[in-house]
XYZ file of C-alpha atoms in Angstrom:
154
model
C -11.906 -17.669 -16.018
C -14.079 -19.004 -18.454
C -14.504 -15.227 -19.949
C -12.814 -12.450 -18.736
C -13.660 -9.187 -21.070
C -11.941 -5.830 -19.516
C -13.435 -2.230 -19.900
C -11.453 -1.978 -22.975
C -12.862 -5.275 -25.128
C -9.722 -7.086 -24.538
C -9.773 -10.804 -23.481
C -7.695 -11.574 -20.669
C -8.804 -14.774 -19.569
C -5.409 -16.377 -20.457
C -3.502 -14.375 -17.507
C -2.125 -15.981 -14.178
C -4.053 -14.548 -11.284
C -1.819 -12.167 -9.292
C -0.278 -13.342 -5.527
C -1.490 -17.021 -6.537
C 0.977 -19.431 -6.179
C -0.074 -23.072 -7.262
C 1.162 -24.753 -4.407
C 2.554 -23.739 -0.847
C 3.423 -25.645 1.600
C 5.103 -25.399 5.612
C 7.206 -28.145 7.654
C 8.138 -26.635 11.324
C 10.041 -29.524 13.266
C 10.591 -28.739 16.521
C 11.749 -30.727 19.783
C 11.871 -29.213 23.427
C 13.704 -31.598 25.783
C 15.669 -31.018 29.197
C 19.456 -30.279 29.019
C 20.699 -30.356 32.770
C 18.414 -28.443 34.656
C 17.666 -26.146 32.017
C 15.087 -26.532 29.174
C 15.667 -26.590 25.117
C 13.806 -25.760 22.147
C 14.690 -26.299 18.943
C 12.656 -25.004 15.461
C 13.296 -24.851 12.237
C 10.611 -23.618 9.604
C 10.507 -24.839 5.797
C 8.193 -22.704 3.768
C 7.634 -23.499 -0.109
C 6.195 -21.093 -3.004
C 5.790 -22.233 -6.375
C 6.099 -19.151 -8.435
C 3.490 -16.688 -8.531
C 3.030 -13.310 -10.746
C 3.211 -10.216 -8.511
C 1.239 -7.731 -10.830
C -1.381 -8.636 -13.841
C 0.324 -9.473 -16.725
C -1.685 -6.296 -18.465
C -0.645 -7.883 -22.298
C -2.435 -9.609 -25.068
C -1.495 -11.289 -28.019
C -3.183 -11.078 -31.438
C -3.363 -13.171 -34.470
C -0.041 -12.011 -36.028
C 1.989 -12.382 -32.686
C 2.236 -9.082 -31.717
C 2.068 -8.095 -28.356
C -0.393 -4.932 -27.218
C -0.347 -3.190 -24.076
C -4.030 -4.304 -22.672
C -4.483 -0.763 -21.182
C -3.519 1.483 -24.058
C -4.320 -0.966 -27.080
C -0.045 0.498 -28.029
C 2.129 -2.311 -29.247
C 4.984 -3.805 -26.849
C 8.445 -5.711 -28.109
C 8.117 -9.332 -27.212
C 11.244 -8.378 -25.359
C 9.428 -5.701 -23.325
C 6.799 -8.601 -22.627
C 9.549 -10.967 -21.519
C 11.519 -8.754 -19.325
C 8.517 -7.433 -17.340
C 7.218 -10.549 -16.942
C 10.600 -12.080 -15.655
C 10.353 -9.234 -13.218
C 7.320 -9.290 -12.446
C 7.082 -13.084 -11.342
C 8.004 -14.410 -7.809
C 10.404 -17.383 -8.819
C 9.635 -21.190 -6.875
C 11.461 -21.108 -3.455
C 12.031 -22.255 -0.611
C 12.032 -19.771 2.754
C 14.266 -21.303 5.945
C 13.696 -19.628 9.686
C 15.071 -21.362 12.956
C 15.589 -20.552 16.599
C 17.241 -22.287 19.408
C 15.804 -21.445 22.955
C 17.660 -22.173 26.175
C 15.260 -21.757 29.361
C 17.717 -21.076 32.536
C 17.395 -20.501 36.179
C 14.661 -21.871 36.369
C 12.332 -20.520 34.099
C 12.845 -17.116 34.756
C 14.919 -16.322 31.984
C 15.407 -17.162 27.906
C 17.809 -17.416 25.308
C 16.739 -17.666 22.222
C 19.569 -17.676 19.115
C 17.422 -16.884 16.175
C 18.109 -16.758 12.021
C 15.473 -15.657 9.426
C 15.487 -16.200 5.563
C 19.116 -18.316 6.369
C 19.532 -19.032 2.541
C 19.620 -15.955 1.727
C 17.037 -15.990 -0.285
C 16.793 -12.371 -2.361
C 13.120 -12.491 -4.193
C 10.625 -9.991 -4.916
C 7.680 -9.653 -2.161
C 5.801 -6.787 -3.306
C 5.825 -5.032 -7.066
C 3.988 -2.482 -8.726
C 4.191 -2.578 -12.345
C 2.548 0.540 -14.743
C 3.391 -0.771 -18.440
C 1.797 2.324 -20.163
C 3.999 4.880 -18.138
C 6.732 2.455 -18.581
C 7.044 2.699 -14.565
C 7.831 -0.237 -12.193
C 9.172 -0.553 -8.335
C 9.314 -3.666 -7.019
C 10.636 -4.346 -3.310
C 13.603 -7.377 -2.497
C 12.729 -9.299 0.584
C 14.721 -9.182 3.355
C 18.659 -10.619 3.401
C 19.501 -13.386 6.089
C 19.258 -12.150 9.282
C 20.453 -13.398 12.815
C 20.341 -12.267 16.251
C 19.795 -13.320 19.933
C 16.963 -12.472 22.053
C 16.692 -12.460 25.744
C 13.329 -12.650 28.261
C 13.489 -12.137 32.032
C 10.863 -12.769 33.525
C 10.922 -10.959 37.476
Protein backbone atom coordinates (compact mmCIF):
# COMPACT_ATOMS: atom_id res chain seq x y z
CA UNK A 1 0.00 0.00 0.00
CA UNK A 2 0.81 3.33 -0.83
CA UNK A 3 -1.46 4.53 2.35
CA UNK A 4 -3.03 2.36 4.55
CA UNK A 5 -4.80 4.50 7.57
CA UNK A 6 -6.91 2.02 10.03
CA UNK A 7 -10.13 3.11 11.98
CA UNK A 8 -7.87 4.09 14.70
CA UNK A 9 -5.37 6.81 12.74
CA UNK A 10 -2.61 4.39 12.78
CA UNK A 11 -0.45 3.83 9.62
CA UNK A 12 0.02 0.39 8.74
CA UNK A 13 1.20 0.46 5.38
CA UNK A 14 4.60 -1.03 6.43
CA UNK A 15 2.94 -4.60 7.34
CA UNK A 16 3.39 -7.92 5.26
CA UNK A 17 0.05 -8.89 3.84
CA UNK A 18 -1.28 -11.99 5.65
CA UNK A 19 -1.24 -15.76 3.74
CA UNK A 20 1.15 -14.01 1.05
CA UNK A 21 4.07 -15.78 0.44
CA UNK A 22 6.55 -14.09 -2.11
CA UNK A 23 7.18 -16.96 -4.08
CA UNK A 24 5.68 -20.60 -4.44
CA UNK A 25 6.45 -22.90 -6.55
CA UNK A 26 5.45 -27.03 -7.52
CA UNK A 27 7.67 -29.81 -9.39
CA UNK A 28 5.51 -33.25 -9.68
CA UNK A 29 7.77 -35.81 -11.70
CA UNK A 30 6.10 -38.66 -12.49
CA UNK A 31 6.73 -41.76 -14.92
CA UNK A 32 4.13 -44.65 -15.61
CA UNK A 33 5.81 -47.50 -17.52
CA UNK A 34 4.99 -51.39 -17.81
CA UNK A 35 6.63 -53.79 -15.28
CA UNK A 36 5.74 -57.42 -16.56
CA UNK A 37 2.29 -57.43 -17.33
CA UNK A 38 1.40 -55.07 -14.78
CA UNK A 39 1.49 -51.22 -14.95
CA UNK A 40 3.62 -48.56 -12.68
CA UNK A 41 3.30 -45.15 -11.57
CA UNK A 42 5.57 -43.30 -9.90
CA UNK A 43 5.04 -39.42 -8.29
CA UNK A 44 6.69 -37.43 -6.25
CA UNK A 45 5.48 -33.75 -5.45
CA UNK A 46 7.95 -30.77 -4.46
CA UNK A 47 6.04 -27.83 -3.13
CA UNK A 48 7.99 -24.51 -2.04
CA UNK A 49 6.75 -21.52 0.35
CA UNK A 50 8.80 -18.67 1.02
CA UNK A 51 7.68 -17.49 4.37
CA UNK A 52 4.53 -15.82 4.81
CA UNK A 53 2.84 -14.04 8.05
CA UNK A 54 -0.23 -15.99 9.20
CA UNK A 55 -2.08 -13.08 11.09
CA UNK A 56 -1.57 -9.05 10.62
CA UNK A 57 1.23 -7.97 12.34
CA UNK A 58 -1.38 -5.51 14.41
CA UNK A 59 1.99 -3.24 15.73
CA UNK A 60 3.44 0.11 14.99
CA UNK A 61 6.44 1.79 15.76
CA UNK A 62 6.85 5.46 16.75
CA UNK A 63 9.56 7.96 16.70
CA UNK A 64 11.25 6.87 19.99
CA UNK A 65 11.17 3.05 19.10
CA UNK A 66 8.54 1.99 21.05
CA UNK A 67 6.28 -0.47 19.99
CA UNK A 68 2.18 0.13 20.38
CA UNK A 69 -0.40 -2.35 20.06
CA UNK A 70 -2.26 -0.91 16.70
CA UNK A 71 -5.67 -1.91 18.21
CA UNK A 72 -5.49 -0.51 21.71
CA UNK A 73 -2.87 2.41 21.09
CA UNK A 74 -1.14 0.22 24.77
CA UNK A 75 2.59 -0.15 24.52
CA UNK A 76 4.18 -3.75 23.73
CA UNK A 77 8.00 -4.99 24.79
CA UNK A 78 10.00 -5.26 21.64
CA UNK A 79 10.24 -8.76 22.98
CA UNK A 80 6.45 -9.23 22.91
CA UNK A 81 6.75 -7.86 19.19
CA UNK A 82 9.47 -10.39 18.38
CA UNK A 83 8.03 -13.45 19.85
CA UNK A 84 4.57 -13.02 18.25
CA UNK A 85 5.89 -12.30 15.21
CA UNK A 86 8.28 -15.42 15.22
CA UNK A 87 5.06 -17.23 15.87
CA UNK A 88 3.09 -15.80 13.90
CA UNK A 89 5.18 -16.27 10.57
CA UNK A 90 5.09 -19.46 8.35
CA UNK A 91 8.97 -20.13 8.00
CA UNK A 92 10.40 -20.88 3.97
CA UNK A 93 9.86 -24.66 3.25
CA UNK A 94 9.75 -27.10 1.32
CA UNK A 95 6.52 -29.76 1.39
CA UNK A 96 7.45 -33.54 -0.14
CA UNK A 97 4.31 -36.06 -1.12
CA UNK A 98 4.88 -39.33 -3.26
CA UNK A 99 3.00 -42.44 -4.24
CA UNK A 100 3.92 -45.55 -6.01
CA UNK A 101 0.98 -47.30 -7.92
CA UNK A 102 1.12 -50.90 -9.09
CA UNK A 103 -1.89 -51.73 -11.61
CA UNK A 104 -2.40 -55.76 -11.46
CA UNK A 105 -4.58 -58.31 -13.04
CA UNK A 106 -5.20 -56.58 -15.49
CA UNK A 107 -6.45 -53.41 -14.60
CA UNK A 108 -8.88 -54.42 -12.28
CA UNK A 109 -7.09 -53.75 -9.28
CA UNK A 110 -4.44 -50.97 -7.59
CA UNK A 111 -1.80 -50.60 -5.25
CA UNK A 112 -0.87 -47.57 -4.43
CA UNK A 113 2.05 -47.10 -1.45
CA UNK A 114 1.59 -43.52 -0.52
CA UNK A 115 3.69 -40.87 1.99
CA UNK A 116 2.58 -37.24 2.70
CA UNK A 117 4.66 -34.33 4.26
CA UNK A 118 7.81 -37.22 4.22
CA UNK A 119 10.22 -34.58 5.84
CA UNK A 120 8.44 -34.19 8.45
CA UNK A 121 7.91 -30.98 8.11
CA UNK A 122 6.11 -29.45 11.55
CA UNK A 123 4.97 -25.65 10.51
CA UNK A 124 2.13 -23.59 11.35
CA UNK A 125 -0.94 -23.73 8.71
CA UNK A 126 -3.51 -21.78 10.33
CA UNK A 127 -3.11 -19.07 13.45
CA UNK A 128 -5.21 -16.75 15.13
CA UNK A 129 -3.45 -14.17 16.96
CA UNK A 130 -5.53 -11.45 19.51
CA UNK A 131 -2.52 -9.16 20.86
CA UNK A 132 -4.85 -6.98 23.07
CA UNK A 133 -6.33 -10.09 24.98
CA UNK A 134 -2.91 -11.43 24.90
CA UNK A 135 -4.66 -14.66 23.23
CA UNK A 136 -3.17 -16.80 20.39
CA UNK A 137 -3.89 -20.56 18.93
CA UNK A 138 -2.17 -21.48 16.16
CA UNK A 139 -2.58 -25.10 14.51
CA UNK A 140 0.86 -27.51 13.50
CA UNK A 141 0.40 -29.14 10.17
CA UNK A 142 0.21 -32.54 9.89
CA UNK A 143 3.38 -35.09 10.86
CA UNK A 144 4.64 -37.52 8.01
CA UNK A 145 2.24 -39.82 7.17
CA UNK A 146 2.24 -43.19 5.14
CA UNK A 147 -0.12 -45.75 4.17
CA UNK A 148 -1.28 -48.09 1.31
CA UNK A 149 -4.37 -47.86 -0.59
CA UNK A 150 -6.13 -50.45 -2.56
CA UNK A 151 -8.95 -50.10 -5.66
CA UNK A 152 -10.87 -53.06 -7.10
CA UNK A 153 -12.52 -52.42 -9.62
CA UNK A 154 -15.50 -55.51 -10.29
Amino acid sequence: YVSFIDFNGFDRRHEPFQLTPEWTATLSPQWAGDVGNNKLMLRADFAYRSSQVNYPQGFYQDQTGTWFDAITGQTISAADVAGYTAANTDKAHVLVNANATITVLDGRVDLTLWGKNLTNLQDYVQSLVIPGLQMGRSIVREPRTYGMTMKVAF
